[in-house]
Structures are given as C-alpha cells and as structure tokens.
PDB file of C-alpha atoms in Angstrom:
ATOM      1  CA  UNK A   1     -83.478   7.584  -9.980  1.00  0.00           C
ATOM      2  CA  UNK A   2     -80.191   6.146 -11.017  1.00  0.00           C
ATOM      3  CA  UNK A   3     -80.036   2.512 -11.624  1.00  0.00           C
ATOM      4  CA  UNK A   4     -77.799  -0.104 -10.598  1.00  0.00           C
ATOM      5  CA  UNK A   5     -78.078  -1.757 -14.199  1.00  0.00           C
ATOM      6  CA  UNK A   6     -79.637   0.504 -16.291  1.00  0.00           C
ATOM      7  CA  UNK A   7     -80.152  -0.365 -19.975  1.00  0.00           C
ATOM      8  CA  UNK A   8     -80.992   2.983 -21.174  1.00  0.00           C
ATOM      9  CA  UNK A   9     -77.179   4.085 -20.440  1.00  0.00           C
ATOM     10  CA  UNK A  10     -74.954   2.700 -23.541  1.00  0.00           C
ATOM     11  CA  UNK A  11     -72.055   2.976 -20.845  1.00  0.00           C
ATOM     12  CA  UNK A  12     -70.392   2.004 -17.740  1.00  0.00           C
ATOM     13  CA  UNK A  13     -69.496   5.112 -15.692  1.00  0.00           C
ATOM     14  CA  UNK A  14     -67.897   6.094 -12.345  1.00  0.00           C
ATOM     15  CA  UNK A  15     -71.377   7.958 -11.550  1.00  0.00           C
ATOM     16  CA  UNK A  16     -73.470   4.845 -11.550  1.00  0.00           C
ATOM     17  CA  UNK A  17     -74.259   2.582  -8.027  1.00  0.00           C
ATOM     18  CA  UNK A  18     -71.690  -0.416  -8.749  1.00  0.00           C
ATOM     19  CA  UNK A  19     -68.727   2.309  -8.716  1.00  0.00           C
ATOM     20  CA  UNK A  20     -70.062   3.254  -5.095  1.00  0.00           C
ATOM     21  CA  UNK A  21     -71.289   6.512  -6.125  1.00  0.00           C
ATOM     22  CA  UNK A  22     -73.380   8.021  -3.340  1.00  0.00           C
ATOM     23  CA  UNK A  23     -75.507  10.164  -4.448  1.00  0.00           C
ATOM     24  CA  UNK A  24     -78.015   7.427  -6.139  1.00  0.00           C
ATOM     25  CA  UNK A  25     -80.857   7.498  -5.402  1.00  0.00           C
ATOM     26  CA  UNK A  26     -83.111   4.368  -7.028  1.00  0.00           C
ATOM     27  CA  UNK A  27     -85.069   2.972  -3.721  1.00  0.00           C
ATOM     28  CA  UNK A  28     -83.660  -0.283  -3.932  1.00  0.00           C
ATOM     29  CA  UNK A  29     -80.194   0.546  -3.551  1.00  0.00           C
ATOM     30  CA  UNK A  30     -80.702   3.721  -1.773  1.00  0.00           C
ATOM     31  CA  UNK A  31     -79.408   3.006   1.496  1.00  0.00           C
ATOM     32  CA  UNK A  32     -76.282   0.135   0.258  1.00  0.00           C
ATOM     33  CA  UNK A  33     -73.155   1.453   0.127  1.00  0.00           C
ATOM     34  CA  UNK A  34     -69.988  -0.245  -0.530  1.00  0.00           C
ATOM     35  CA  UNK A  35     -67.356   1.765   1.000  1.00  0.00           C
ATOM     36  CA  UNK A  36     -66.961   1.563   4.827  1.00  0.00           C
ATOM     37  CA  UNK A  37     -69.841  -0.928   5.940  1.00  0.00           C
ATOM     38  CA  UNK A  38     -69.762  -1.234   9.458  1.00  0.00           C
ATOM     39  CA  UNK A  39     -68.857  -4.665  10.433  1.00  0.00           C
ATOM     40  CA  UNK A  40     -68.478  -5.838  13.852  1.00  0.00           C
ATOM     41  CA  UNK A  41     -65.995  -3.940  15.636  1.00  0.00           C
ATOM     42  CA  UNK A  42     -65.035  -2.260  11.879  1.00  0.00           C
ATOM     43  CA  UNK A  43     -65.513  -1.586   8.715  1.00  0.00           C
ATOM     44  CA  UNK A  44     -65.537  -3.410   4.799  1.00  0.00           C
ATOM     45  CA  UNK A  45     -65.080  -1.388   1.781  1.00  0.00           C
ATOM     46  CA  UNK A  46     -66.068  -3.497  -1.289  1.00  0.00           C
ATOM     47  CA  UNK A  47     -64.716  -1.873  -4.615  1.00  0.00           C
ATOM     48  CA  UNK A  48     -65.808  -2.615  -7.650  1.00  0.00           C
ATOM     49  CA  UNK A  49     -63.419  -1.556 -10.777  1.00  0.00           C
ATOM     50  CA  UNK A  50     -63.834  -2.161 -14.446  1.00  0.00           C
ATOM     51  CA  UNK A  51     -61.181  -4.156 -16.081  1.00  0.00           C
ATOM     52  CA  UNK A  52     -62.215  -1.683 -19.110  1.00  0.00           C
ATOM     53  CA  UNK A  53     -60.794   1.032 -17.531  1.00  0.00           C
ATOM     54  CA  UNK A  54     -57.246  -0.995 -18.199  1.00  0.00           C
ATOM     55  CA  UNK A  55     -55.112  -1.987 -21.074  1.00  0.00           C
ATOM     56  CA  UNK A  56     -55.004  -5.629 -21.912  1.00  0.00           C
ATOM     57  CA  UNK A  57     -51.603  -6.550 -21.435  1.00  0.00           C
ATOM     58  CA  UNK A  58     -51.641  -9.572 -23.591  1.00  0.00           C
ATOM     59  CA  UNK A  59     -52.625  -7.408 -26.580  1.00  0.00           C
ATOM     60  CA  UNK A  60     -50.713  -4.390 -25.837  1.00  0.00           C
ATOM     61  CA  UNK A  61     -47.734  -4.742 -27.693  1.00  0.00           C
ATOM     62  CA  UNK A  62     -44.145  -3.108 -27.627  1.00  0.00           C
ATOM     63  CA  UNK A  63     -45.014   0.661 -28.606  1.00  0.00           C
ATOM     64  CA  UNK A  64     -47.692   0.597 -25.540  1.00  0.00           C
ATOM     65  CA  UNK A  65     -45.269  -1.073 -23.285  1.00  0.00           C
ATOM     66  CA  UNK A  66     -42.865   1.534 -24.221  1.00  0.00           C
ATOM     67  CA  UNK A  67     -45.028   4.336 -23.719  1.00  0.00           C
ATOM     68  CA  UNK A  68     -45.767   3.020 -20.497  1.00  0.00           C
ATOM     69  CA  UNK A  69     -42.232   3.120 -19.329  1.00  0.00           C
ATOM     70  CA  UNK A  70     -42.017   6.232 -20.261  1.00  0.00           C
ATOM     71  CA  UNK A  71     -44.342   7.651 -17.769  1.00  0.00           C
ATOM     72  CA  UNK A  72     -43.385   5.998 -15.217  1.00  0.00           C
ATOM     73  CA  UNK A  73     -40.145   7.364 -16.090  1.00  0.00           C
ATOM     74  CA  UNK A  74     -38.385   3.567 -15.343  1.00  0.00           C
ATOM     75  CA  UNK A  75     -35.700   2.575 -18.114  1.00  0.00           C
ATOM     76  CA  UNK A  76     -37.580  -0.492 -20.142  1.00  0.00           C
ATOM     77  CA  UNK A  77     -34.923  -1.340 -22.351  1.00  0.00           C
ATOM     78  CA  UNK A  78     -34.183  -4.472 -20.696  1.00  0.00           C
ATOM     79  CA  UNK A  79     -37.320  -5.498 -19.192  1.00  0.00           C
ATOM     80  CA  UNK A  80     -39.689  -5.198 -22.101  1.00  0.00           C
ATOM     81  CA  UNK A  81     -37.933  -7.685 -24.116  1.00  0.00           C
ATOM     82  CA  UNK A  82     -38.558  -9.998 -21.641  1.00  0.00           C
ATOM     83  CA  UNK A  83     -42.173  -9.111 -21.047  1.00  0.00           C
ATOM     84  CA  UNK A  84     -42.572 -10.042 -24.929  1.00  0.00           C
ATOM     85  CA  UNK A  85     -41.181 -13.141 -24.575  1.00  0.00           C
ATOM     86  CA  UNK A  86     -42.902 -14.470 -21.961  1.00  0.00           C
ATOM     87  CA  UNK A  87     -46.375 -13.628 -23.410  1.00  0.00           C
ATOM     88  CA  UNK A  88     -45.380 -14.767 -27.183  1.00  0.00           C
ATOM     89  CA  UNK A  89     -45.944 -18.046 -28.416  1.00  0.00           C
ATOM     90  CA  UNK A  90     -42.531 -19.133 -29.754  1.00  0.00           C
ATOM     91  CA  UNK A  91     -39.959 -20.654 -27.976  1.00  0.00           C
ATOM     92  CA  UNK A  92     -37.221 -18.277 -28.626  1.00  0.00           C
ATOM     93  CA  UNK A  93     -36.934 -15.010 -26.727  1.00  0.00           C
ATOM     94  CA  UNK A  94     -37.846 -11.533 -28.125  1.00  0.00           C
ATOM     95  CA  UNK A  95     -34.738 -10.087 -29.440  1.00  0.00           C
ATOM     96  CA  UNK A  96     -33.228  -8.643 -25.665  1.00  0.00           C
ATOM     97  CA  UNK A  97     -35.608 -11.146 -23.924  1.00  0.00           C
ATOM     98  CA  UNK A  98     -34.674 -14.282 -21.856  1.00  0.00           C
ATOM     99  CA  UNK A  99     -36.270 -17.603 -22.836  1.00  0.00           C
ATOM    100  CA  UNK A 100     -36.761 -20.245 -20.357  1.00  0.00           C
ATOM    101  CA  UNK A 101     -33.205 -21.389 -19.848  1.00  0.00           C
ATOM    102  CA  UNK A 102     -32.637 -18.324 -17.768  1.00  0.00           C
ATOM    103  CA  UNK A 103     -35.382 -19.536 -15.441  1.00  0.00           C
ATOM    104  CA  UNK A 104     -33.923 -22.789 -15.639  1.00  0.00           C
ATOM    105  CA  UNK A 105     -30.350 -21.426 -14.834  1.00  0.00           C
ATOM    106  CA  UNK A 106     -31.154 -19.134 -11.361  1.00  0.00           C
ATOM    107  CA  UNK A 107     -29.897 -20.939  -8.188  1.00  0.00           C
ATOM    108  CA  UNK A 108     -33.566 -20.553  -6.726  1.00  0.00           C
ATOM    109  CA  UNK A 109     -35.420 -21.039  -9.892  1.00  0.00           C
ATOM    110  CA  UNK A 110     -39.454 -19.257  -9.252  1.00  0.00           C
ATOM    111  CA  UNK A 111     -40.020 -20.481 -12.565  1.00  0.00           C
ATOM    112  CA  UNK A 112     -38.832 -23.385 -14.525  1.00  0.00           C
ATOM    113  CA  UNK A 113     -39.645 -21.814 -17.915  1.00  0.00           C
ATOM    114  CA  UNK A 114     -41.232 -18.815 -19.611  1.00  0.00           C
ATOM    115  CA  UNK A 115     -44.615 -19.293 -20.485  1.00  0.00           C
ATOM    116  CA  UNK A 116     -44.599 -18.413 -23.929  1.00  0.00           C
ATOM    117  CA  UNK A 117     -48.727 -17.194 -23.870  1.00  0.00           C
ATOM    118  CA  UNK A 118     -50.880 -14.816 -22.674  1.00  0.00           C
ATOM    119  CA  UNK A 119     -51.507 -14.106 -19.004  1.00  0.00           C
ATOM    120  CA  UNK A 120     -53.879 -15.351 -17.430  1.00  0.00           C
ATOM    121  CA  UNK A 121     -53.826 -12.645 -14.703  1.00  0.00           C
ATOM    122  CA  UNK A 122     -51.949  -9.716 -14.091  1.00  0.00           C
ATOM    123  CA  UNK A 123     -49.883 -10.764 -10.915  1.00  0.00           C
ATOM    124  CA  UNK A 124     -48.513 -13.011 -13.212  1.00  0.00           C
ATOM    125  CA  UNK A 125     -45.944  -9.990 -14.546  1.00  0.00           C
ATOM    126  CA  UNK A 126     -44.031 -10.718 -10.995  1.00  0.00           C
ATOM    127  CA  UNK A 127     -42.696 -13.961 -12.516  1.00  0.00           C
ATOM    128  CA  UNK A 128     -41.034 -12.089 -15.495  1.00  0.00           C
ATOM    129  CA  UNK A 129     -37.393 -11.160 -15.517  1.00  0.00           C
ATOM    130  CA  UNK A 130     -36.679  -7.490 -14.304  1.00  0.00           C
ATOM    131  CA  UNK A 131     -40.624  -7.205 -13.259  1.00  0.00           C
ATOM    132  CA  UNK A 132     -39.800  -6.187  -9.685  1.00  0.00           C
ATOM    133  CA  UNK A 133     -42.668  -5.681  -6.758  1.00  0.00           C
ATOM    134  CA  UNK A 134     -41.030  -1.881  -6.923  1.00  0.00           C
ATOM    135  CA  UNK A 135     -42.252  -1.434 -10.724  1.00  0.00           C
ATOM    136  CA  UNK A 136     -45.710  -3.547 -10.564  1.00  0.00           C
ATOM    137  CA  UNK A 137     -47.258  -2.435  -7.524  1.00  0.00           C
ATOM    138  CA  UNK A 138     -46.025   1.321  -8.021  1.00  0.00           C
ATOM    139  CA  UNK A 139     -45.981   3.499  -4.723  1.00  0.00           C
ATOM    140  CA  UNK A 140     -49.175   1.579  -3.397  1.00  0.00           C
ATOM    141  CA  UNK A 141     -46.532  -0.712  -1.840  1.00  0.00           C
ATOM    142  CA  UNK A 142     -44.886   1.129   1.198  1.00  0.00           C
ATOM    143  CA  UNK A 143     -48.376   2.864   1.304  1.00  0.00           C
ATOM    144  CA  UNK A 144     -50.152  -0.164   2.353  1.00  0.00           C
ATOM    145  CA  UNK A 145     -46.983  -2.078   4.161  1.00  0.00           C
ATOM    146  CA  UNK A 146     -46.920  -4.060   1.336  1.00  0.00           C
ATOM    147  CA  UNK A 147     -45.337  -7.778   2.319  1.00  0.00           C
ATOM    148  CA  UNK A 148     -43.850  -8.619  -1.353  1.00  0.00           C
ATOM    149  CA  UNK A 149     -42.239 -11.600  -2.305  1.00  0.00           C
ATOM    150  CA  UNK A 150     -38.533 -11.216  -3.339  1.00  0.00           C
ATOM    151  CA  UNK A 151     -39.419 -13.692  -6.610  1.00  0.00           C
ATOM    152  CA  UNK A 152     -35.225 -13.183  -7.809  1.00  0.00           C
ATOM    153  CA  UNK A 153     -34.067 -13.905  -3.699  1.00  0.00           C
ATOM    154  CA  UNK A 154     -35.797 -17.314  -3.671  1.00  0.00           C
ATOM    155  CA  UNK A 155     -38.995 -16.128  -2.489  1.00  0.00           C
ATOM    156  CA  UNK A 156     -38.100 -14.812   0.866  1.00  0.00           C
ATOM    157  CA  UNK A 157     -40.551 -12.271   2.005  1.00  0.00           C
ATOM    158  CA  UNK A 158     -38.671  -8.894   2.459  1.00  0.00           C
ATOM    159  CA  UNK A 159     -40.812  -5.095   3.052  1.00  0.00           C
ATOM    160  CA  UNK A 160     -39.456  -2.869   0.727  1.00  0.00           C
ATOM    161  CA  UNK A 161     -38.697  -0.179   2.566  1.00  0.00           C
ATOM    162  CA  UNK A 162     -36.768   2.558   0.206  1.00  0.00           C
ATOM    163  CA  UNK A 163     -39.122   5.541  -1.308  1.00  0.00           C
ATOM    164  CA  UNK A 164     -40.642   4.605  -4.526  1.00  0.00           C
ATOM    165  CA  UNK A 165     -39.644   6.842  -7.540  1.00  0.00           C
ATOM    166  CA  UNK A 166     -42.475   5.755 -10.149  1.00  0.00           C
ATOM    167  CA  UNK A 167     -45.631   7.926  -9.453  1.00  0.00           C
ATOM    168  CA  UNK A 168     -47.848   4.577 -10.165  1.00  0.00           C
ATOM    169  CA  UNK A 169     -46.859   0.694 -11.433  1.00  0.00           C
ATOM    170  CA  UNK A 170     -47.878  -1.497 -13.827  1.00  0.00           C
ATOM    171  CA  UNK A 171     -50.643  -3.229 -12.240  1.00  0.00           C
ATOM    172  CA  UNK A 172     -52.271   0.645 -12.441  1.00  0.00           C
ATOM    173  CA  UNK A 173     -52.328   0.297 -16.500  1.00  0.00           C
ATOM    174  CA  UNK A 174     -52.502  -3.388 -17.397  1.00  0.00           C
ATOM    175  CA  UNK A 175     -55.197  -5.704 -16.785  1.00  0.00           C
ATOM    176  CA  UNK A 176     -55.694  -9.213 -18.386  1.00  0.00           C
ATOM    177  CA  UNK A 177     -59.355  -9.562 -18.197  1.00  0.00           C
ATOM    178  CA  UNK A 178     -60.790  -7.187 -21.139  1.00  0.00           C
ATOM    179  CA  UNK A 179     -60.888  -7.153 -24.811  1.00  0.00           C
ATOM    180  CA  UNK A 180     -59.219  -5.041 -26.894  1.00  0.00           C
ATOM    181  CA  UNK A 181     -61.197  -1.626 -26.365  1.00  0.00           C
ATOM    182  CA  UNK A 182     -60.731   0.942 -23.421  1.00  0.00           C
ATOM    183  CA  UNK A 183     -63.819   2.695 -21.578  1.00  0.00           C
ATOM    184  CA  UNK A 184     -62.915   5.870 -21.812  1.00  0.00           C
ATOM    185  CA  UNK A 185     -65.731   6.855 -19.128  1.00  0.00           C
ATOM    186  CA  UNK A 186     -63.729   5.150 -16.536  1.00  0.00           C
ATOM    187  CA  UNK A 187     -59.491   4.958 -17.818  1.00  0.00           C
ATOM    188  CA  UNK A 188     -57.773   6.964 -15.459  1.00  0.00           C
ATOM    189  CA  UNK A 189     -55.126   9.674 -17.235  1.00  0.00           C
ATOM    190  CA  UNK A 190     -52.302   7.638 -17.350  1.00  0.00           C
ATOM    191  CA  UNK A 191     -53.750   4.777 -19.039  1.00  0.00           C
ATOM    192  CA  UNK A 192     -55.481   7.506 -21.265  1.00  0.00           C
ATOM    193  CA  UNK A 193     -51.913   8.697 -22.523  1.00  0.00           C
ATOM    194  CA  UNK A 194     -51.014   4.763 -23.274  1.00  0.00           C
ATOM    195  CA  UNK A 195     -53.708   5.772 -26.753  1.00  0.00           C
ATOM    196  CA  UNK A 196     -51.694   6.679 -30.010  1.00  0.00           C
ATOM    197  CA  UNK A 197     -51.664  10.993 -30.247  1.00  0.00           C
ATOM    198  CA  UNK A 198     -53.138  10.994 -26.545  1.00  0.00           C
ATOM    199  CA  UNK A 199     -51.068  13.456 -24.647  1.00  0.00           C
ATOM    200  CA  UNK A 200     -50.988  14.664 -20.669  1.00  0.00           C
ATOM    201  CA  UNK A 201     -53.275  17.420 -21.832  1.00  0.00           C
ATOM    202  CA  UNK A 202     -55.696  15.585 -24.145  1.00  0.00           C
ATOM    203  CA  UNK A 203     -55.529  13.213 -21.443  1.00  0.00           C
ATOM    204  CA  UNK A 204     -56.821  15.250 -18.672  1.00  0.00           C
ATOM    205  CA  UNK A 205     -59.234  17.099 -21.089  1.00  0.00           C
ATOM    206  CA  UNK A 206     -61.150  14.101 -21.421  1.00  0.00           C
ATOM    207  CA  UNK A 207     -61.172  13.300 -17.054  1.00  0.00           C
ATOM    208  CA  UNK A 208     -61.909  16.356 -16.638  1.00  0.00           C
ATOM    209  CA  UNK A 209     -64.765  17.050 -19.053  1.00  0.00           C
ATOM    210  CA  UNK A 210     -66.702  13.728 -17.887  1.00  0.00           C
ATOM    211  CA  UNK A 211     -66.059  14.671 -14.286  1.00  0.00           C
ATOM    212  CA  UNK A 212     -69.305  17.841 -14.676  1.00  0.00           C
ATOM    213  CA  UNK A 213     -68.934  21.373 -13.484  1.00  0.00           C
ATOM    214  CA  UNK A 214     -67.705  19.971 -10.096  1.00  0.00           C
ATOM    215  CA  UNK A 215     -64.370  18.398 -10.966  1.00  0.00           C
ATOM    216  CA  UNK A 216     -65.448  15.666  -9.194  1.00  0.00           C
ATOM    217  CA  UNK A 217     -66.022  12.093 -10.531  1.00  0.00           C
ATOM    218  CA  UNK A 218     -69.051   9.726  -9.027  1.00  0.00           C
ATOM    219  CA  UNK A 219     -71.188  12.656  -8.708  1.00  0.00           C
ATOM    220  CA  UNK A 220     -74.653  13.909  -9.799  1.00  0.00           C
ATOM    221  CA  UNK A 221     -73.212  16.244 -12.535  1.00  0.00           C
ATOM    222  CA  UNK A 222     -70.799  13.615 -14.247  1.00  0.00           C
ATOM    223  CA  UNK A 223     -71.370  13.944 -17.772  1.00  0.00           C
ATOM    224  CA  UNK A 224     -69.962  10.041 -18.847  1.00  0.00           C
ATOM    225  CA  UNK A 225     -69.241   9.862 -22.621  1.00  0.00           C
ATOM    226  CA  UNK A 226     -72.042   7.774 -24.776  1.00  0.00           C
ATOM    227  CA  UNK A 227     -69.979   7.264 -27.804  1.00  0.00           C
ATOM    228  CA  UNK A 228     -66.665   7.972 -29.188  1.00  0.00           C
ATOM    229  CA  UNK A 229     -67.644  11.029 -31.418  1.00  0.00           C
ATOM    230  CA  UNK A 230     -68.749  13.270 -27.991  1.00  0.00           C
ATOM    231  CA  UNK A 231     -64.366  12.804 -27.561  1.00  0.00           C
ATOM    232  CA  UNK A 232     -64.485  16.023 -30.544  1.00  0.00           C
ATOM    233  CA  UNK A 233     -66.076  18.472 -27.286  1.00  0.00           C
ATOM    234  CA  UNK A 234     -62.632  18.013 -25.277  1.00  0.00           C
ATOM    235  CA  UNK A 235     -60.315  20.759 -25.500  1.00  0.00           C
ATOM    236  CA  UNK A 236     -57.638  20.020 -27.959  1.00  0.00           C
ATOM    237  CA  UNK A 237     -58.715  16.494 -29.097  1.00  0.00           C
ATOM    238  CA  UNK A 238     -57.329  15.921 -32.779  1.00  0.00           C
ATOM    239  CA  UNK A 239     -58.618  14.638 -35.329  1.00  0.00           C
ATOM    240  CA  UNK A 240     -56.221  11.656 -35.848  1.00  0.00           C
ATOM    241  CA  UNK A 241     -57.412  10.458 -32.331  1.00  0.00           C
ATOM    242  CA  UNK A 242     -60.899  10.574 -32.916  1.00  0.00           C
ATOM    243  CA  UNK A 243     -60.833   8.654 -36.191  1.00  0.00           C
ATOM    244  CA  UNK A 244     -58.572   6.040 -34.901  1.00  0.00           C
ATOM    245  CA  UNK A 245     -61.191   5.736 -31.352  1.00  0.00           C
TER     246      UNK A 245
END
C-alpha cells in the first residue's frame, strides 16, 4: 500500500500519509490519523504542510510581490517598498520604502530598526510598515477569533472585527523556509498564479488535473505530477511556462 516515505515516488503529494490522506492503506500507518484524534474530553488535529507548496518570500522579489497584490486585490504601492527594504541588505530604503529611522521615530516604537536581511520566519512580515494583521492573516482572522496584535497602536491587543475584503493574506503565499523551487503537486491556485505566464485558468488546470477523476485532492485517484514536463497534459499550459518550469 501507500507509504508514509516512499522512495519510489520522486514527489511529495497531498495523496500520501503525512498530508493526512485517509485512504492509505500501508499496515503500519493504517489506523493513525492526524486529523481529529480523540483526546480526553476532545479532539487534536495535527497538520502537516509543505513549505514547498509556498513562495520564499526572501527570494521573491518585486514583480512576485506585485502580482501578489494584485490578487488579493489590496493597493501595494506603498507597502511593497517597504517590504523590500526591510529584507535588503543596504541601509537605505527601497525607493518608496522606510528605513529604520521611521521605526525609530513612532511614539511606541515595535521595532527600533529595519532589519535589512532575510526573514527568518514569516510572522516576521507583521513588523513591516503597512503589513497589517488584516493583509497577513487574510480572512482566516475573524474566522478563527483571531486575537492580533495592533503592532502600529503600541501593541495593544484589539479583535478585528470589520469583514475582511482580501479572499486570502500573505501568510497563504509566502513562506520563509524553502528554496527557490515550488512543488507544484501541492501549491494551492493562488500561489500557482504568483509563476511568470501562469494565469487563473492555467492555474486551476494544473489543481485540477492532479486532483484524479474525482476533483478531489488526498484521494486514491490523485494523479501528483513526477516531473515538470507532465505540466504539457494541462489544458492550455504554454509553452513559455513549461520551458521556464
């Protein structure tokens, strides 16, 4: 049956046991499941999630932070600057950014200077100028009665409240913990459209063509990609995508 770990599959995929698919069926693991484990009075759901799956945000650059924006459909212009700047190395601010003077210069200072390097993990984008708890978290805040720190009120707690407009944040398509490819077995459809000549459609081509006959992903008939060239079977993939994969 299906492995855990299982070195004949060149891939990691959402139909395989650490992604909590149910339906394996190797002995060993048969009977573990990681979502809703009865404990005590309750129950523990243990996810597991690819950091693969995300763009490295440290790597990403302006034309992916851009895009990004964009579907979200949140105005960037003045926040994106300052995302640069934090993350590069020099001293002096992005062009639009704020360097660490601003910091210096808020009545509650959070943070007595921009970094000026990478991140060293993804929360950090909540220190960043114009990075609000509205924009990283995405709807999942009011969803899950989210208790965010108001970093520019001089971090008194406050529960936002007000209906979020972005369908998903930040912390949805960045990560900090991968290298510079993206497992295109596992990227949801919004990071998917964060690729160069990747649009909505292409986008949900490629979900829905390693999700099987089912429409369904984490199930028996998921058919996962094993290498970049099996990209040419989704409908409408171009050629300038699959020679830049």
């Amino acid at each position: 049956g299906q492995q855990l770990l299982d070195s004949s599959q060149p891939y990691t995929a959402l139909n395989q046991a650490w992604a909590g698919a149910q339906w394996v069926t190797n002995e060993l693991f048969a009977e573990l499941t990681l979502d809703r484990m009865p404990l005590g009075n309750g129950t523990i759901s243990v996810p597991s999630v690819d950091n693969e799956r995300k763009v490295n945000l440290n790597i990403a650059g302006e034309e992916v932070l851009n895009q990004a924006f964009f579907l979200m459909g949140v105005d960037g212009t003045d926040i994106i600057p300052s995302i640069l700047s934090w993350i590069d190395p020099e001293e002096d601010p992005v062009m639009g950014g704020v360097d660490s003077g601003f910091y210096e210069s808020l009545d509650s200072p959070y943070a007595y200077y921009a970094k000026d390097g990478p991140l060293g993990d993804i929360t950090e984008m909540l220190l960043i100028y114009g990075v609000t708890p509205e924009l990283f978290w995405g709807p999942r805040g009011p969803d899950r009665d989210y208790m965010a720190v108001s970093l520019t009120g001089g971090m008194e707690a406050e529960v936002f409240e007000e209906e979020f407009q972005n369908p998903f944040g930040l912390f949805d398509l960045f990560t900090t913990s991968s290298d510079a490819r993206l497992n295109i077995t596992t990227a949801s459809a919004n990071v998917l459209q964060l690729l160069e000549g990747v649009d909505e459609s292409i986008a949900q081509g490629i979900v829905d063509w390693r999700a099987g006959v089912d429409g369904m992903e984490g199930t028996e008939d998921d058919e996962p990609f094993q290498g970049v060239g099996e990209l040419a079977n989704v409908p409408g993939m171009i050629p300038e995508i699959l020679s830049a994969a």
